[in-house]
Tab-separated table of C-alpha atoms and ligand atoms in Angstrom:
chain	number	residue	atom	x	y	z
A	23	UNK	CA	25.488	13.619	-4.890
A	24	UNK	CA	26.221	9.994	-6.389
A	25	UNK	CA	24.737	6.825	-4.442
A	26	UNK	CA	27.874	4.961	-5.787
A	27	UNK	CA	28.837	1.235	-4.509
A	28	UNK	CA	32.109	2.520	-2.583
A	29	UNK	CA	31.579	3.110	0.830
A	30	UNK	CA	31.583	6.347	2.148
A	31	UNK	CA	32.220	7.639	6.150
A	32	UNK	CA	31.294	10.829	7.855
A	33	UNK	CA	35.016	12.915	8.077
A	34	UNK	CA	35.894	13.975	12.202
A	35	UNK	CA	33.815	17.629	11.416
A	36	UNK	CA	30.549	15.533	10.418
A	37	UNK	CA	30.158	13.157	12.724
A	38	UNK	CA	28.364	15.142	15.383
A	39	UNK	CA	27.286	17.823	14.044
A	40	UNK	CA	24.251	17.894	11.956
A	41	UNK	CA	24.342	20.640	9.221
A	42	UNK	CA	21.752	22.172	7.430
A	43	UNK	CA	19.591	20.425	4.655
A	44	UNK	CA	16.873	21.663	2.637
A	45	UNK	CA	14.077	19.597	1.677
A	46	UNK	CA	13.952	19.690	-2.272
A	47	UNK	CA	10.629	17.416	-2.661
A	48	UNK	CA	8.169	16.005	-0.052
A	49	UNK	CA	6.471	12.710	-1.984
A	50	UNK	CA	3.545	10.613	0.196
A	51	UNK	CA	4.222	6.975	-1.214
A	52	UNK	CA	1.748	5.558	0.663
A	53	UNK	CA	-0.754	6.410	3.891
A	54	UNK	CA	1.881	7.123	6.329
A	55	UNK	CA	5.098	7.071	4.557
A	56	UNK	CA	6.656	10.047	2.821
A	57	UNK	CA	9.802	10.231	0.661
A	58	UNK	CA	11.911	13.107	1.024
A	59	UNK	CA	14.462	14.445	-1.094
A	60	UNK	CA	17.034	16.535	0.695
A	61	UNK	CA	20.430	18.325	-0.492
A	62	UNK	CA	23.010	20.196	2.216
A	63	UNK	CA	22.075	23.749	2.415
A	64	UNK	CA	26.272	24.274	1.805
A	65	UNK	CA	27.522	21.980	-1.342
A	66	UNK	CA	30.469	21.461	0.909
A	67	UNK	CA	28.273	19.663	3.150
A	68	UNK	CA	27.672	16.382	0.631
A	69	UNK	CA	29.348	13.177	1.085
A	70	UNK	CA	29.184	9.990	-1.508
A	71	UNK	CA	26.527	7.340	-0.560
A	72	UNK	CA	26.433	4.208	-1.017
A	73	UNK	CA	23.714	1.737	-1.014
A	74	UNK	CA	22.774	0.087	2.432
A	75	UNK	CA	23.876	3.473	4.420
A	76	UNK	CA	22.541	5.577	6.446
A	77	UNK	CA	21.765	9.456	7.495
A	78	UNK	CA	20.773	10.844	11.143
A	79	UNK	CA	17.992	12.805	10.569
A	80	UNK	CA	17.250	15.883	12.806
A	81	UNK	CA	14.506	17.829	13.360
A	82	UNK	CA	15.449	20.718	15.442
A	83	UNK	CA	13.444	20.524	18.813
A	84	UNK	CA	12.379	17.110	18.722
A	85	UNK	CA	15.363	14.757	18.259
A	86	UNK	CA	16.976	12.503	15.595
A	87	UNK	CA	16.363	9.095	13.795
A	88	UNK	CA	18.832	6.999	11.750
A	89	UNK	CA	16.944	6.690	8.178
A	90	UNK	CA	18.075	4.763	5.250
A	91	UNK	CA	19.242	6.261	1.666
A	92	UNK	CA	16.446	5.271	-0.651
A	93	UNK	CA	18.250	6.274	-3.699
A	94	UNK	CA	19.118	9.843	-5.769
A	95	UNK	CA	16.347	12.357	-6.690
A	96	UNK	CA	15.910	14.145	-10.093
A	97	UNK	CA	18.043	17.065	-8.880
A	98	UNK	CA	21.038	14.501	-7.747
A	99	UNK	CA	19.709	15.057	-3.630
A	100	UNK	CA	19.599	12.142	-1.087
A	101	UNK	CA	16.085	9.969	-0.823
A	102	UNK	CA	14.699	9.123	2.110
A	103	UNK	CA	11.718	7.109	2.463
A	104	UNK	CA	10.433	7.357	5.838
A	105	UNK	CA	7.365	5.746	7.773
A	106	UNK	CA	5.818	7.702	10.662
A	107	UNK	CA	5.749	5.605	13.422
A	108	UNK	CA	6.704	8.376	16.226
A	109	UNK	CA	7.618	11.869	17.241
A	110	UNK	CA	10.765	12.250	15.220
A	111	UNK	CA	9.503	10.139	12.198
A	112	UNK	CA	6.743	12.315	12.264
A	113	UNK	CA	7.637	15.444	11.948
A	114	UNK	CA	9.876	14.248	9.066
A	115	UNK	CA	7.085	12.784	7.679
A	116	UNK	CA	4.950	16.818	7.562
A	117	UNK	CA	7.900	18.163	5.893
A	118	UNK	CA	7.498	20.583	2.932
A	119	UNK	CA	9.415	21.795	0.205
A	120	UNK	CA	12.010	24.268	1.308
A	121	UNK	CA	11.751	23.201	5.485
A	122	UNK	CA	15.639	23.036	6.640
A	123	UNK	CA	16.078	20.104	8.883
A	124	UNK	CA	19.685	18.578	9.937
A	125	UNK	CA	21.333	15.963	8.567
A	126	UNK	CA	24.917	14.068	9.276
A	127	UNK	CA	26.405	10.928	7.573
A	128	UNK	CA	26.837	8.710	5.915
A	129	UNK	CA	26.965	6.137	8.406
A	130	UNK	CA	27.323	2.202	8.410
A	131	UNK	CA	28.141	-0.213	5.986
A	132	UNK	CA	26.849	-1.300	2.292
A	133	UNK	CA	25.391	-4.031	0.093
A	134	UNK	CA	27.918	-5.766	-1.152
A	135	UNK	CA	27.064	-5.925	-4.911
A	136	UNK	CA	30.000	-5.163	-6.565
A	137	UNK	CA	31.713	-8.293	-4.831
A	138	UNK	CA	28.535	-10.443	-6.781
A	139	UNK	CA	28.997	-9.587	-10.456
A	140	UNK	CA	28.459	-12.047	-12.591
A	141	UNK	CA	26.070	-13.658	-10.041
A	142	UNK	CA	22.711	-14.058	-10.135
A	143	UNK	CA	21.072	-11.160	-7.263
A	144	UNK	CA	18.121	-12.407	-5.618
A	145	UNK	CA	16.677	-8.774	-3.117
A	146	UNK	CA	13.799	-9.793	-1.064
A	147	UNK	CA	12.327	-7.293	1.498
A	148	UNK	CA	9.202	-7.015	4.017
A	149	UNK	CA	7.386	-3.434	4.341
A	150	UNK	CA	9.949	-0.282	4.625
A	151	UNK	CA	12.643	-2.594	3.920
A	152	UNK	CA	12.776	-2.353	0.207
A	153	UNK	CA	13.730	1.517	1.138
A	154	UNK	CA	17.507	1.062	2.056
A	155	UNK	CA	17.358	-2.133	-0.883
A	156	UNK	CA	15.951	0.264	-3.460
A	157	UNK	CA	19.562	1.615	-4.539
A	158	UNK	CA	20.740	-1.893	-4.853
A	159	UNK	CA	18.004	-2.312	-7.610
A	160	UNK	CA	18.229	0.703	-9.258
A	161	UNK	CA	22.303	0.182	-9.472
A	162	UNK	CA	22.097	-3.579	-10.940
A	163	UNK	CA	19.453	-1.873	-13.339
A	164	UNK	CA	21.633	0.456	-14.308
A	165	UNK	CA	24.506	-2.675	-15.065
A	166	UNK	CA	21.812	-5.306	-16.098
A	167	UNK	CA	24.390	-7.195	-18.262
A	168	UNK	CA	27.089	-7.284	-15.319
A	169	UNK	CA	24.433	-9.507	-13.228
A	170	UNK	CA	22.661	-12.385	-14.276
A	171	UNK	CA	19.107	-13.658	-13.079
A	172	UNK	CA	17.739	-10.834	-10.589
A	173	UNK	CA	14.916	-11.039	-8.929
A	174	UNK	CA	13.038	-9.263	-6.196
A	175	UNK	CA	10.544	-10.569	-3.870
A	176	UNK	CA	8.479	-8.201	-1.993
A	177	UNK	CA	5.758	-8.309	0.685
A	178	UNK	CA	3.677	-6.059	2.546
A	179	UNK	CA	0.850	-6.787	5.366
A	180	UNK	CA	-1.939	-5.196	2.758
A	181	UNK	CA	-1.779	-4.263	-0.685
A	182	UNK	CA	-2.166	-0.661	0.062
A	183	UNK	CA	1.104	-0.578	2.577
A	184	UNK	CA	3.150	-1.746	-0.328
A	185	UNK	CA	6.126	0.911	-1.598
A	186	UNK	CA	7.201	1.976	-5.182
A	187	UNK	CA	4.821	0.274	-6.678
A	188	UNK	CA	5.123	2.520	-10.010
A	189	UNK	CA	8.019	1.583	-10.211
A	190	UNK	CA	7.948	-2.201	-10.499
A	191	UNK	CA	6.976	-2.231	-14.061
A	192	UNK	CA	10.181	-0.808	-15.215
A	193	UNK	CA	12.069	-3.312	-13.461
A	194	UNK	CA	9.991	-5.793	-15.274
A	195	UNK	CA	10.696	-4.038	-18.248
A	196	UNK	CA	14.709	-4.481	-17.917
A	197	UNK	CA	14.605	-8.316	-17.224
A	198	UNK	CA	13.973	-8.412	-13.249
A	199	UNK	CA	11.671	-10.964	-11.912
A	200	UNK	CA	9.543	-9.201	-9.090
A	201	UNK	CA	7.247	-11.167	-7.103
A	202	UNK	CA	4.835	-9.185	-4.748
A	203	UNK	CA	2.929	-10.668	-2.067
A	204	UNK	CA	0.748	-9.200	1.184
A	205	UNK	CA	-0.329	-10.946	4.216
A	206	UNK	CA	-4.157	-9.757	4.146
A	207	UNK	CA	-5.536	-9.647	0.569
A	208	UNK	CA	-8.783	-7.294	-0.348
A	209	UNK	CA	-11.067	-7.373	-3.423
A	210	UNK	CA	-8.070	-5.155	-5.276
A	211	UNK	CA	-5.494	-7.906	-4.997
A	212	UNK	CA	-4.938	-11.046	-7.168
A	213	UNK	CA	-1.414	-11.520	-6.316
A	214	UNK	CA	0.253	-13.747	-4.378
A	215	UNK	CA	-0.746	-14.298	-0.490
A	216	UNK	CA	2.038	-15.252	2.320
A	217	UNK	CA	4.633	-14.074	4.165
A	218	UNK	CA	7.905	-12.880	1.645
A	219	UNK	CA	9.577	-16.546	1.933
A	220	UNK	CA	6.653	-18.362	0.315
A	221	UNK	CA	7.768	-16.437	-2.690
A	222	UNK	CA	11.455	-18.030	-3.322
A	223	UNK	CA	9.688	-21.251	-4.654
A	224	UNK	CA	8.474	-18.310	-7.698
A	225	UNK	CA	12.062	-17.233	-8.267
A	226	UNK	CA	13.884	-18.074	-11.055
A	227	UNK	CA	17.569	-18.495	-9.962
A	228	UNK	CA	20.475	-20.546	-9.865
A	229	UNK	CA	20.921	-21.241	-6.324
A	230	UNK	CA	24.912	-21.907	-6.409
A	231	UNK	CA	25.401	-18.837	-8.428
A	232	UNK	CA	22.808	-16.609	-6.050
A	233	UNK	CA	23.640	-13.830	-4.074
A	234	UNK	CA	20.995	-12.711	-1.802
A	235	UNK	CA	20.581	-9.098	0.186
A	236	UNK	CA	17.329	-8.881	2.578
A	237	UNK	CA	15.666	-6.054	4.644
A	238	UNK	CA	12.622	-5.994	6.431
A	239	UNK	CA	11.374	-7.399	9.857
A	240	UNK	CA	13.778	-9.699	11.935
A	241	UNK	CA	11.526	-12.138	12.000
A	242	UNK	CA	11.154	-12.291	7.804
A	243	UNK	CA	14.840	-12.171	7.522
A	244	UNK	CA	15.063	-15.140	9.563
A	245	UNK	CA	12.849	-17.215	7.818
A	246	UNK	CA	13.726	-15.831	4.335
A	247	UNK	CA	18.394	-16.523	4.700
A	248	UNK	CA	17.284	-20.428	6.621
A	249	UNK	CA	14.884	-20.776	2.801
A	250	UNK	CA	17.389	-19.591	0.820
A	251	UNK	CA	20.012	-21.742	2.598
A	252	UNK	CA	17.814	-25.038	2.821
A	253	UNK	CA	17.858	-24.726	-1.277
A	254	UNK	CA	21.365	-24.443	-1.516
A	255	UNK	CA	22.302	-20.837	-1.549
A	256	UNK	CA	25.980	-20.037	-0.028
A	257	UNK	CA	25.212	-18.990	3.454
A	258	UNK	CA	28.196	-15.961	3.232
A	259	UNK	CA	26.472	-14.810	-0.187
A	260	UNK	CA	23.138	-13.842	2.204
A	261	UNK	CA	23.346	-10.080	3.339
A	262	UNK	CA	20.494	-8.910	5.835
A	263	UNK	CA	20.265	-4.786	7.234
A	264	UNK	CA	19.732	-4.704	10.768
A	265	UNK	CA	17.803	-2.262	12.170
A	266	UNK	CA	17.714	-1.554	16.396
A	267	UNK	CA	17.427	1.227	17.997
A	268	UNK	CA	20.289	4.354	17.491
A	269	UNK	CA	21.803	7.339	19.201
A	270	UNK	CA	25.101	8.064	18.471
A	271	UNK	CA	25.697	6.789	15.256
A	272	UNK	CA	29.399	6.387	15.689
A	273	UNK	CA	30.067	3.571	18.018
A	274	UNK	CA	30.382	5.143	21.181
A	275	UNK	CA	26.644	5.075	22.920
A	276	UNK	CA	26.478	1.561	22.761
A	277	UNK	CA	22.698	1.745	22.143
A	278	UNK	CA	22.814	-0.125	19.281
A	279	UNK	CA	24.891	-3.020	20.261
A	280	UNK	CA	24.525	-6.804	19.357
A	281	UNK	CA	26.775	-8.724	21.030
A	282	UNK	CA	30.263	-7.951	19.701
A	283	UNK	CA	28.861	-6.085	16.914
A	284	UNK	CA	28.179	-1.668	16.897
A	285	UNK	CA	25.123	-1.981	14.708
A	286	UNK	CA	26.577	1.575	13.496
A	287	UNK	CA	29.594	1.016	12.900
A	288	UNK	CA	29.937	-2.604	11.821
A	289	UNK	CA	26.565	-2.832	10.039
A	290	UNK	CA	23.890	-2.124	9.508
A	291	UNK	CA	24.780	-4.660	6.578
A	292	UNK	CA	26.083	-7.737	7.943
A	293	UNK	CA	26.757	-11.124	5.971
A	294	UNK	CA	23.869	-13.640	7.475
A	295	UNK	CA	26.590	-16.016	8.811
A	296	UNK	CA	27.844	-13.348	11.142
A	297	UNK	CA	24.460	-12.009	13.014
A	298	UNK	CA	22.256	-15.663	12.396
A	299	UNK	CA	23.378	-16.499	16.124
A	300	UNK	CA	23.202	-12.715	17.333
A	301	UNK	CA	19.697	-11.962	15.936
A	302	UNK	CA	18.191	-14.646	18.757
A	303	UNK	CA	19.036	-11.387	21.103
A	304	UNK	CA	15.470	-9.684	21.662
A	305	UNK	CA	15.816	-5.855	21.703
A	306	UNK	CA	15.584	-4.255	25.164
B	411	FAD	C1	20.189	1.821	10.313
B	411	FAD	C2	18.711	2.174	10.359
B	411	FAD	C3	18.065	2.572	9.199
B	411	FAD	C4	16.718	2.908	9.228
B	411	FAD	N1	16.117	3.275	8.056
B	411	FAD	C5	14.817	3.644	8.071
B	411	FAD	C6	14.180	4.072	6.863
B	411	FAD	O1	14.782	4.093	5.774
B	411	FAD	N2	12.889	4.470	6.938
B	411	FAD	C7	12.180	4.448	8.122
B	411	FAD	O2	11.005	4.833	8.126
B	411	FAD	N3	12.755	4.017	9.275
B	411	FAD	C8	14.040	3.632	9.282
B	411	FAD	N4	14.636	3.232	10.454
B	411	FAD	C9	13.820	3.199	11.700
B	411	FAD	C10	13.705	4.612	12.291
B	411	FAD	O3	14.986	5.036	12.706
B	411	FAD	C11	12.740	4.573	13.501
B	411	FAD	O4	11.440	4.373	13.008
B	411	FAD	C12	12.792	5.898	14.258
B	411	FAD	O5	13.991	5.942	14.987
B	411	FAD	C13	11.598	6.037	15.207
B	411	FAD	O6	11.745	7.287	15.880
B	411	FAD	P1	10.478	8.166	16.289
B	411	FAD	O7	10.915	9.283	17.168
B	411	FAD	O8	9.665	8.544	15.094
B	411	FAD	O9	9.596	7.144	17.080
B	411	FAD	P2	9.763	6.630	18.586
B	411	FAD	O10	8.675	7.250	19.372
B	411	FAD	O11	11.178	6.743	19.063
B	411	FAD	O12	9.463	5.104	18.358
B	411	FAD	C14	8.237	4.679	17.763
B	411	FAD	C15	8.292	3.178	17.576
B	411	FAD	O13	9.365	2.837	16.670
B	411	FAD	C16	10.284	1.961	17.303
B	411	FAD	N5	11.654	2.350	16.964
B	411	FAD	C17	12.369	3.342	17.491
B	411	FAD	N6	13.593	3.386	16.949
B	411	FAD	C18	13.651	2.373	16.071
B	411	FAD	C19	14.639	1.874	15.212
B	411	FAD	N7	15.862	2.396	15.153
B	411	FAD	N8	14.345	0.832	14.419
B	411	FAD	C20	13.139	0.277	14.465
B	411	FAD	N9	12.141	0.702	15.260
B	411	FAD	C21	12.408	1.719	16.066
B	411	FAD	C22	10.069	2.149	18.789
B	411	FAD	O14	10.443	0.978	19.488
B	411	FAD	C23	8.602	2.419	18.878
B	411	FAD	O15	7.851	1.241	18.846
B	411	FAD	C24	15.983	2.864	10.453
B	411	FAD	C25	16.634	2.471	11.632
B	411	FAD	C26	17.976	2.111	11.588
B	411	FAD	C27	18.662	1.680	12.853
């Protein structure tokens, strides 16, 4: 099942009803957050992905959470990198190999990166975020010479919350600038110490030629598309994920609404000029 750039939408039979997935490989990244890879118990389940959409997530009994596709697992299933902050998240969270759990999706909309070839790609993320941003750096990776300067900034509240870090030396490796920073440092750290904004004045980039794609809290989004702005970035070259909460999926509960915008539908990818004014709305 290929995370490719094109965007992909659950067909009429998919949308409600989740079918059965098997859980392939159960990996804890860090304390409390697992990444699962998962492929449809019936091949004809499996839908293209692309990066910045989403899966609901069911766990039979309990209930069902929209999670993120982290990327593509060694045998070609969906990754999911969740965070157990509940009863849902949880249970997917204590999941072992060969547990069957429901699935339906793809929902929601991408990262725009095909549209910023050429450019340079800065990804910045706070926390879980670099989950649904992960696929945007593994696919630019994959076409290093079809981007220019990419870098990713990265921040976590302590050094031990922080995800993939494994893998951040291989991105070195293939030209990416990554910059890593946590709120609270301990005696382990001697990186960088700040909130993810304080990091753009590290970045090497060209700021007219920048394209920019940021997940993580509201609040770090914020901050991070007005920095990027104030130095000159394009304001419609920012891309942010929002995240509220979910039900439906498919723009008809209304649970996730913003305004004029089905966070479900229309996002959860939205270009920062389009949600700036809407992300003032506090979340009931
Ligand atoms: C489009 C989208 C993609 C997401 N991708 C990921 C992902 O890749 N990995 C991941 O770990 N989580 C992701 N989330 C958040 C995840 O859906 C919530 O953590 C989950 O719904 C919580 O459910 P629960 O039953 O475990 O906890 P609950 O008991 O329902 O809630 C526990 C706490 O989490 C908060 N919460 C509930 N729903 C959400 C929500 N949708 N977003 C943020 N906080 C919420 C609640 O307000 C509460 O404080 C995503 C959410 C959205 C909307």
């Amino acid at each position: 099942m290929a995370v490719g750039t094109e965007r992909a939408a659950a067909s009429a039979d998919d949308v409600w009803v989740p079918r059965p997935w098997v859980v392939r490989s159960a990996t804890r990244e860090i304390g409390d957050t697992v990444t699962l890879e998962i492929e449809p118990r019936d091949a004809s389940a499996a839908r293209p992905v692309a990066p910045g959409q989403f899966m609901m997530l069911y766990i039979f009994g309990v209930g069902e959470v929209p999670i993120s596709v982290s990327g593509t697992g060694p045998t070609s299933g969906l990754l999911h990198t969740v965070r157990d902050v509940g009863a849902v998240t949880h249970a997917l969270c204590n999941l072992g190999v060969g547990d069957v759990l429901g699935a339906r999706g793809p929902f929601g909309s991408a990262w725009p990166i095909d549209e910023h070839k050429g450019c340079d790609v800065v990804i910045a993320a706070g926390g879980i975020g670099l989950a649904p941003l992960r696929p945007v750096v593994r696919h630019v990776l994959e076409r290093r010479g079809e981007y220019d300067d990419v870098v990713v900034l990265y921040g976590s509240r302590q050094p031990d919350q922080l995800l993939y870090t494994p893998e951040f030396e291989r991105w070195r490796a293939a030209g990416i600038q990554v910059e890593v920073t946590v709120d609270h440092a301990d005696q382990t750290w001697d990186g960088h110490i700040g909130v993810v904004p304080t990091l753009v004045r590290h970045a090497r980039f060209q700021v007219d030629e920048a394209a920019a794609f940021l997940c993580g809290p509201e609040v770090m989004m914020r901050f991070m598309a007005q920095e990027l702005v104030d130095r000159g970035v394009v304001p419609e070259r920012i891309h942010l994920s929002l995240e509220r909460n979910m039900k439906c999926a498919v723009g008809m509960c209304g649970r996730c609404q913003l305004g004029p915008e089905f966070l479900c539908l229309d996002g959860p990818v939205f270009p920062w000029t389009r949600v700036e004014r809407l992300m003032a709305v506090p979340e009931l």
